[in-house]
PDB file of C-alpha atoms in Angstrom:
ATOM      1  CA  MET A   1       4.616  26.712  43.979  1.00 56.00           C
ATOM      2  CA  LEU A   2       3.658  28.738  40.316  1.00 54.00           C
ATOM      3  CA  ALA A   3       7.255  28.201  39.144  1.00 62.00           C
ATOM      4  CA  LYS A   4       6.940  24.405  39.806  1.00 71.00           C
ATOM      5  CA  LYS A   5       3.269  24.221  38.439  1.00 70.00           C
ATOM      6  CA  GLY A   6       4.615  26.126  35.254  1.00 70.00           C
ATOM      7  CA  THR A   7       7.697  23.640  34.727  1.00 81.00           C
ATOM      8  CA  ILE A   8       5.161  20.767  34.945  1.00 79.00           C
ATOM      9  CA  ILE A   9       3.223  22.596  32.243  1.00 80.00           C
ATOM     10  CA  LYS A  10       6.068  23.123  30.064  1.00 81.00           C
ATOM     11  CA  VAL A  11       7.025  19.100  30.481  1.00 78.00           C
ATOM     12  CA  LEU A  12       3.253  18.207  29.524  1.00 78.00           C
ATOM     13  CA  LYS A  13       3.575  20.265  26.474  1.00 81.00           C
ATOM     14  CA  GLU A  14       6.824  19.006  25.365  1.00 82.00           C
ATOM     15  CA  VAL A  15       5.669  15.349  26.045  1.00 81.00           C
ATOM     16  CA  PHE A  16       2.520  16.192  24.111  1.00 79.00           C
ATOM     17  CA  GLU A  17       4.496  17.623  21.051  1.00 82.00           C
ATOM     18  CA  TRP A  18       6.864  14.732  20.936  1.00 85.00           C
ATOM     19  CA  SER A  19       3.964  12.263  21.014  1.00 83.00           C
ATOM     20  CA  LYS A  20       2.289  13.907  17.926  1.00 76.00           C
ATOM     21  CA  VAL A  21       5.877  13.390  15.953  1.00 79.00           C
ATOM     22  CA  VAL A  22       5.858   9.635  17.113  1.00 78.00           C
ATOM     23  CA  PHE A  23       2.370   8.893  16.276  1.00 79.00           C
ATOM     24  CA  CYS A  24       2.566  10.651  12.845  1.00 74.00           C
ATOM     25  CA  ALA A  25       5.715   8.630  12.126  1.00 74.00           C
ATOM     26  CA  LEU A  26       3.830   5.486  13.112  1.00 74.00           C
ATOM     27  CA  ALA A  27       0.972   6.394  10.904  1.00 67.00           C
ATOM     28  CA  ILE A  28       3.158   7.025   7.957  1.00 69.00           C
ATOM     29  CA  SER A  29       5.190   3.937   8.420  1.00 71.00           C
ATOM     30  CA  LEU A  30       1.835   1.794   8.560  1.00 69.00           C
ATOM     31  CA  LEU A  31       0.337   3.465   5.392  1.00 65.00           C
ATOM     32  CA  ILE A  32       3.775   2.668   3.500  1.00 64.00           C
ATOM     33  CA  LYS A  33       4.015  -0.894   4.808  1.00 65.00           C
ATOM     34  CA  ASN A  34       0.400  -1.748   3.782  1.00 66.00           C
ATOM     35  CA  THR A  35       0.155   0.237   0.537  1.00 67.00           C
ATOM     36  CA  VAL A  36       3.256   0.931  -0.952  1.00 67.00           C
ATOM     37  CA  ALA A  37       6.237  -1.438  -0.082  1.00 76.00           C
ATOM     38  CA  ALA A  38       6.863  -4.743   2.224  1.00 80.00           C
ATOM     39  CA  SER A  39       9.866  -6.139   3.531  1.00 81.00           C
ATOM     40  CA  ALA A  40      10.087  -9.833   3.889  1.00 85.00           C
ATOM     41  CA  VAL A  41      12.710 -12.390   4.945  1.00 88.00           C
ATOM     42  CA  VAL A  42      13.090 -15.421   2.417  1.00 91.00           C
ATOM     43  CA  PRO A  43      12.428 -18.435   4.667  1.00 90.00           C
ATOM     44  CA  THR A  44      13.346 -21.165   2.249  1.00 91.00           C
ATOM     45  CA  GLY A  45      15.673 -22.313  -0.473  1.00 92.00           C
ATOM     46  CA  SER A  46      13.051 -22.319  -3.271  1.00 93.00           C
ATOM     47  CA  MET A  47      14.425 -19.449  -4.934  1.00 94.00           C
ATOM     48  CA  GLU A  48      17.911 -20.206  -4.720  1.00 91.00           C
ATOM     49  CA  GLU A  49      20.483 -18.948  -7.023  1.00 87.00           C
ATOM     50  CA  THR A  50      18.613 -15.618  -7.529  1.00 92.00           C
ATOM     51  CA  VAL A  51      17.457 -15.081  -3.743  1.00 93.00           C
ATOM     52  CA  MET A  52      19.050 -17.253  -0.880  1.00 93.00           C
ATOM     53  CA  THR A  53      17.538 -18.383   2.205  1.00 93.00           C
ATOM     54  CA  GLY A  54      17.720 -15.522   4.754  1.00 93.00           C
ATOM     55  CA  SER A  55      17.899 -12.886   2.406  1.00 94.00           C
ATOM     56  CA  ARG A  56      15.880  -9.764   3.283  1.00 93.00           C
ATOM     57  CA  ILE A  57      13.806  -8.283   0.167  1.00 94.00           C
ATOM     58  CA  VAL A  58      11.354  -5.276  -0.545  1.00 93.00           C
ATOM     59  CA  ILE A  59       8.077  -5.983  -2.364  1.00 94.00           C
ATOM     60  CA  ASN A  60       6.767  -3.275  -4.368  1.00 94.00           C
ATOM     61  CA  ARG A  61       2.918  -3.139  -3.638  1.00 93.00           C
ATOM     62  CA  LEU A  62       2.201  -0.730  -6.386  1.00 93.00           C
ATOM     63  CA  ALA A  63       4.294  -2.475  -9.192  1.00 93.00           C
ATOM     64  CA  TYR A  64       0.864  -4.022 -10.770  1.00 95.00           C
ATOM     65  CA  LEU A  65      -1.220  -0.878 -10.115  1.00 90.00           C
ATOM     66  CA  CYS A  66      -0.907   0.131 -13.962  1.00 91.00           C
ATOM     67  CA  SER A  67       0.267  -2.968 -15.505  1.00 93.00           C
ATOM     68  CA  THR A  68      -0.146  -6.705 -15.522  1.00 96.00           C
ATOM     69  CA  PRO A  69       2.364  -9.098 -13.902  1.00 97.00           C
ATOM     70  CA  GLN A  70       4.849 -10.583 -16.549  1.00 97.00           C
ATOM     71  CA  ARG A  71       6.478 -13.790 -16.924  1.00 97.00           C
ATOM     72  CA  GLY A  72       9.788 -13.863 -15.086  1.00 96.00           C
ATOM     73  CA  ASP A  73       8.765 -11.480 -12.434  1.00 97.00           C
ATOM     74  CA  ILE A  74       9.488 -12.541  -9.068  1.00 97.00           C
ATOM     75  CA  VAL A  75       6.501 -12.029  -6.746  1.00 97.00           C
ATOM     76  CA  SER A  76       5.065 -12.459  -3.432  1.00 95.00           C
ATOM     77  CA  PHE A  77       1.688 -13.968  -2.930  1.00 95.00           C
ATOM     78  CA  TYR A  78      -0.794 -16.163  -1.067  1.00 95.00           C
ATOM     79  CA  TYR A  79      -0.340 -19.655  -1.459  1.00 95.00           C
ATOM     80  CA  PRO A  80      -3.483 -20.726  -3.281  1.00 96.00           C
ATOM     81  CA  ASP A  81      -4.071 -23.896  -1.170  1.00 96.00           C
ATOM     82  CA  ASP A  82      -4.701 -22.092   2.241  1.00 94.00           C
ATOM     83  CA  GLY A  83      -4.961 -18.263   1.177  1.00 90.00           C
ATOM     84  CA  GLU A  84      -2.746 -17.516   4.222  1.00 91.00           C
ATOM     85  CA  THR A  85       0.761 -18.489   3.991  1.00 93.00           C
ATOM     86  CA  LEU A  86       3.013 -15.822   1.942  1.00 92.00           C
ATOM     87  CA  TYR A  87       5.300 -17.483  -0.771  1.00 95.00           C
ATOM     88  CA  LEU A  88       7.836 -15.814  -3.237  1.00 95.00           C
ATOM     89  CA  LYS A  89       8.458 -17.448  -6.557  1.00 96.00           C
ATOM     90  CA  ARG A  90       8.714 -16.395 -10.221  1.00 97.00           C
ATOM     91  CA  ILE A  91       6.093 -16.098 -12.885  1.00 98.00           C
ATOM     92  CA  ILE A  92       6.351 -18.946 -15.666  1.00 97.00           C
ATOM     93  CA  GLY A  93       3.098 -19.064 -17.299  1.00 97.00           C
ATOM     94  CA  LEU A  94       0.592 -16.579 -18.070  1.00 98.00           C
ATOM     95  CA  PRO A  95      -2.926 -16.476 -18.235  1.00 98.00           C
ATOM     96  CA  GLY A  96      -4.560 -18.641 -21.327  1.00 98.00           C
ATOM     97  CA  GLU A  97      -1.260 -20.181 -22.090  1.00 98.00           C
ATOM     98  CA  THR A  98      -0.626 -24.237 -21.917  1.00 98.00           C
ATOM     99  CA  ILE A  99       2.340 -25.146 -19.781  1.00 98.00           C
ATOM    100  CA  LYS A 100       4.177 -28.186 -19.577  1.00 97.00           C
ATOM    101  CA  GLY A 101       7.510 -29.570 -18.261  1.00 95.00           C
ATOM    102  CA  VAL A 102       9.398 -32.478 -19.962  1.00 96.00           C
ATOM    103  CA  ASP A 103      12.918 -33.618 -19.443  1.00 93.00           C
ATOM    104  CA  GLY A 104      13.700 -30.718 -17.470  1.00 92.00           C
ATOM    105  CA  LYS A 105      12.722 -27.998 -19.799  1.00 94.00           C
ATOM    106  CA  VAL A 106       9.637 -25.838 -19.706  1.00 96.00           C
ATOM    107  CA  TYR A 107       7.045 -25.523 -22.657  1.00 97.00           C
ATOM    108  CA  ILE A 108       4.572 -22.781 -23.411  1.00 97.00           C
ATOM    109  CA  ASN A 109       2.072 -23.564 -25.905  1.00 98.00           C
ATOM    110  CA  GLY A 110       4.442 -26.048 -27.238  1.00 96.00           C
ATOM    111  CA  ASN A 111       7.428 -23.905 -27.584  1.00 96.00           C
ATOM    112  CA  GLU A 112      10.558 -24.064 -25.293  1.00 95.00           C
ATOM    113  CA  ILE A 113      10.999 -20.990 -23.092  1.00 92.00           C
ATOM    114  CA  GLU A 114      14.432 -19.649 -21.965  1.00 86.00           C
ATOM    115  CA  ASP A 115      14.848 -20.612 -18.316  1.00 84.00           C
ATOM    116  CA  TYR A 116      15.785 -18.289 -15.582  1.00 87.00           C
ATOM    117  CA  THR A 117      17.874 -20.934 -13.802  1.00 88.00           C
ATOM    118  CA  SER A 118      20.650 -23.487 -14.355  1.00 85.00           C
ATOM    119  CA  ASN A 119      18.668 -25.654 -12.022  1.00 87.00           C
ATOM    120  CA  VAL A 120      17.059 -28.644 -13.710  1.00 87.00           C
ATOM    121  CA  PHE A 121      13.904 -30.368 -12.366  1.00 91.00           C
ATOM    122  CA  ARG A 122      13.401 -34.231 -12.395  1.00 89.00           C
ATOM    123  CA  ASP A 123       9.573 -34.609 -12.418  1.00 91.00           C
ATOM    124  CA  ASP A 124       7.631 -33.863 -15.978  1.00 95.00           C
ATOM    125  CA  PHE A 125       4.325 -31.873 -14.979  1.00 96.00           C
ATOM    126  CA  GLY A 126       1.287 -30.571 -17.227  1.00 93.00           C
ATOM    127  CA  PRO A 127       0.012 -30.001 -19.688  1.00 97.00           C
ATOM    128  CA  TYR A 128      -2.332 -27.568 -17.798  1.00 98.00           C
ATOM    129  CA  THR A 129      -4.109 -24.521 -19.525  1.00 98.00           C
ATOM    130  CA  ILE A 130      -3.803 -21.462 -17.107  1.00 98.00           C
ATOM    131  CA  PRO A 131      -7.180 -19.760 -16.461  1.00 98.00           C
ATOM    132  CA  ASN A 132      -7.821 -16.168 -17.202  1.00 96.00           C
ATOM    133  CA  ASP A 133      -6.665 -14.021 -14.379  1.00 96.00           C
ATOM    134  CA  CYS A 134      -4.204 -16.667 -13.138  1.00 98.00           C
ATOM    135  CA  TYR A 135      -0.508 -17.555 -12.985  1.00 98.00           C
ATOM    136  CA  PHE A 136       1.659 -20.629 -12.963  1.00 98.00           C
ATOM    137  CA  MET A 137       4.578 -20.086 -10.441  1.00 97.00           C
ATOM    138  CA  MET A 138       7.948 -21.940 -10.136  1.00 97.00           C
ATOM    139  CA  GLY A 139      10.919 -21.631  -7.565  1.00 95.00           C
ATOM    140  CA  ASP A 140      14.302 -21.026  -9.207  1.00 95.00           C
ATOM    141  CA  ASN A 141      15.860 -23.948  -7.461  1.00 94.00           C
ATOM    142  CA  ARG A 142      13.538 -26.233  -9.758  1.00 92.00           C
ATOM    143  CA  SER A 143      14.475 -29.518  -8.159  1.00 90.00           C
ATOM    144  CA  ASN A 144      13.516 -28.188  -4.223  1.00 92.00           C
ATOM    145  CA  SER A 145      10.685 -26.056  -4.562  1.00 94.00           C
ATOM    146  CA  TRP A 146       7.078 -26.429  -3.663  1.00 95.00           C
ATOM    147  CA  ASP A 147       5.378 -24.680  -6.203  1.00 96.00           C
ATOM    148  CA  SER A 148       2.282 -24.700  -8.994  1.00 97.00           C
ATOM    149  CA  ARG A 149       3.632 -28.352  -9.954  1.00 97.00           C
ATOM    150  CA  TYR A 150       2.775 -29.568  -6.885  1.00 96.00           C
ATOM    151  CA  TRP A 151      -0.236 -27.729  -5.271  1.00 97.00           C
ATOM    152  CA  ASP A 152      -4.163 -28.712  -5.165  1.00 97.00           C
ATOM    153  CA  ASN A 153      -4.666 -25.174  -6.645  1.00 97.00           C
ATOM    154  CA  LYS A 154      -2.190 -25.065  -9.324  1.00 97.00           C
ATOM    155  CA  TYR A 155      -2.565 -21.447 -10.325  1.00 98.00           C
ATOM    156  CA  VAL A 156      -2.413 -17.943  -8.393  1.00 98.00           C
ATOM    157  CA  SER A 157      -5.086 -15.430  -9.253  1.00 97.00           C
ATOM    158  CA  GLU A 158      -3.730 -11.801  -9.637  1.00 96.00           C
ATOM    159  CA  SER A 159      -5.936 -10.553  -6.798  1.00 95.00           C
ATOM    160  CA  GLU A 160      -3.381 -12.896  -4.530  1.00 96.00           C
ATOM    161  CA  ILE A 161      -0.465 -11.255  -5.813  1.00 96.00           C
ATOM    162  CA  ILE A 162       0.727  -8.891  -3.090  1.00 94.00           C
ATOM    163  CA  GLY A 163       3.570  -7.363  -5.469  1.00 95.00           C
ATOM    164  CA  LYS A 164       6.761  -7.832  -7.119  1.00 96.00           C
ATOM    165  CA  ALA A 165      10.130  -8.624  -5.438  1.00 95.00           C
ATOM    166  CA  GLU A 166      12.382  -5.697  -6.441  1.00 94.00           C
ATOM    167  CA  ILE A 167      15.332  -5.515  -4.217  1.00 93.00           C
ATOM    168  CA  GLU A 168      17.375  -7.486  -1.884  1.00 93.00           C
ATOM    169  CA  TYR A 169      18.912  -5.319   0.646  1.00 91.00           C
ATOM    170  CA  TYR A 170      20.378  -7.970   3.004  1.00 91.00           C
ATOM    171  CA  PRO A 171      23.013  -9.592   2.946  1.00 91.00           C
ATOM    172  CA  GLU A 172      23.951  -7.668  -0.255  1.00 89.00           C
ATOM    173  CA  ILE A 173      22.190  -5.037  -1.914  1.00 90.00           C
ATOM    174  CA  LYS A 174      20.830  -6.109  -5.562  1.00 90.00           C
ATOM    175  CA  VAL A 175      18.112  -5.402  -7.999  1.00 89.00           C
ATOM    176  CA  LEU A 176      16.110  -8.752  -8.349  1.00 89.00           C
ATOM    177  CA  ARG A 177      15.586 -10.242 -12.084  1.00 85.00           C
TER     178      ARG A 177
END
């Protein structure tokens, strides 16, 4: 009887030790997911040629801890018209700039900018003056992207940016630019 009781105690101690390991691993993974990095699946073709539908990417949540978002960064953010849906777009316009699109070209403060895609849009837009702490977003698939050009709330505030898309890890591994 004592041998049986000793075996049960050993098993319970082993289960308790493994439970601590599993709990710690879960706590660490949740901490990383909510503060350092996030993984996302790209649901639409709005960023195609750069990021394809179904791609899996890593979002760096700490990218803007010591710096501000820059033109050309691909970022994940909350859609400004509902504050809930996650979007992935490229920052095109920065705070204080005036942006417009004419004949498939983007102009910032009257100067044509180098584009990040060969995909040309059809509908002219703007001019819009971007408020402080806000950004103007466009998808790389300019002819098929629901972005700042069409939203009711045209701008994404810096506080709504989750992080910078850094790496695609599926279906191929590549650094996003």
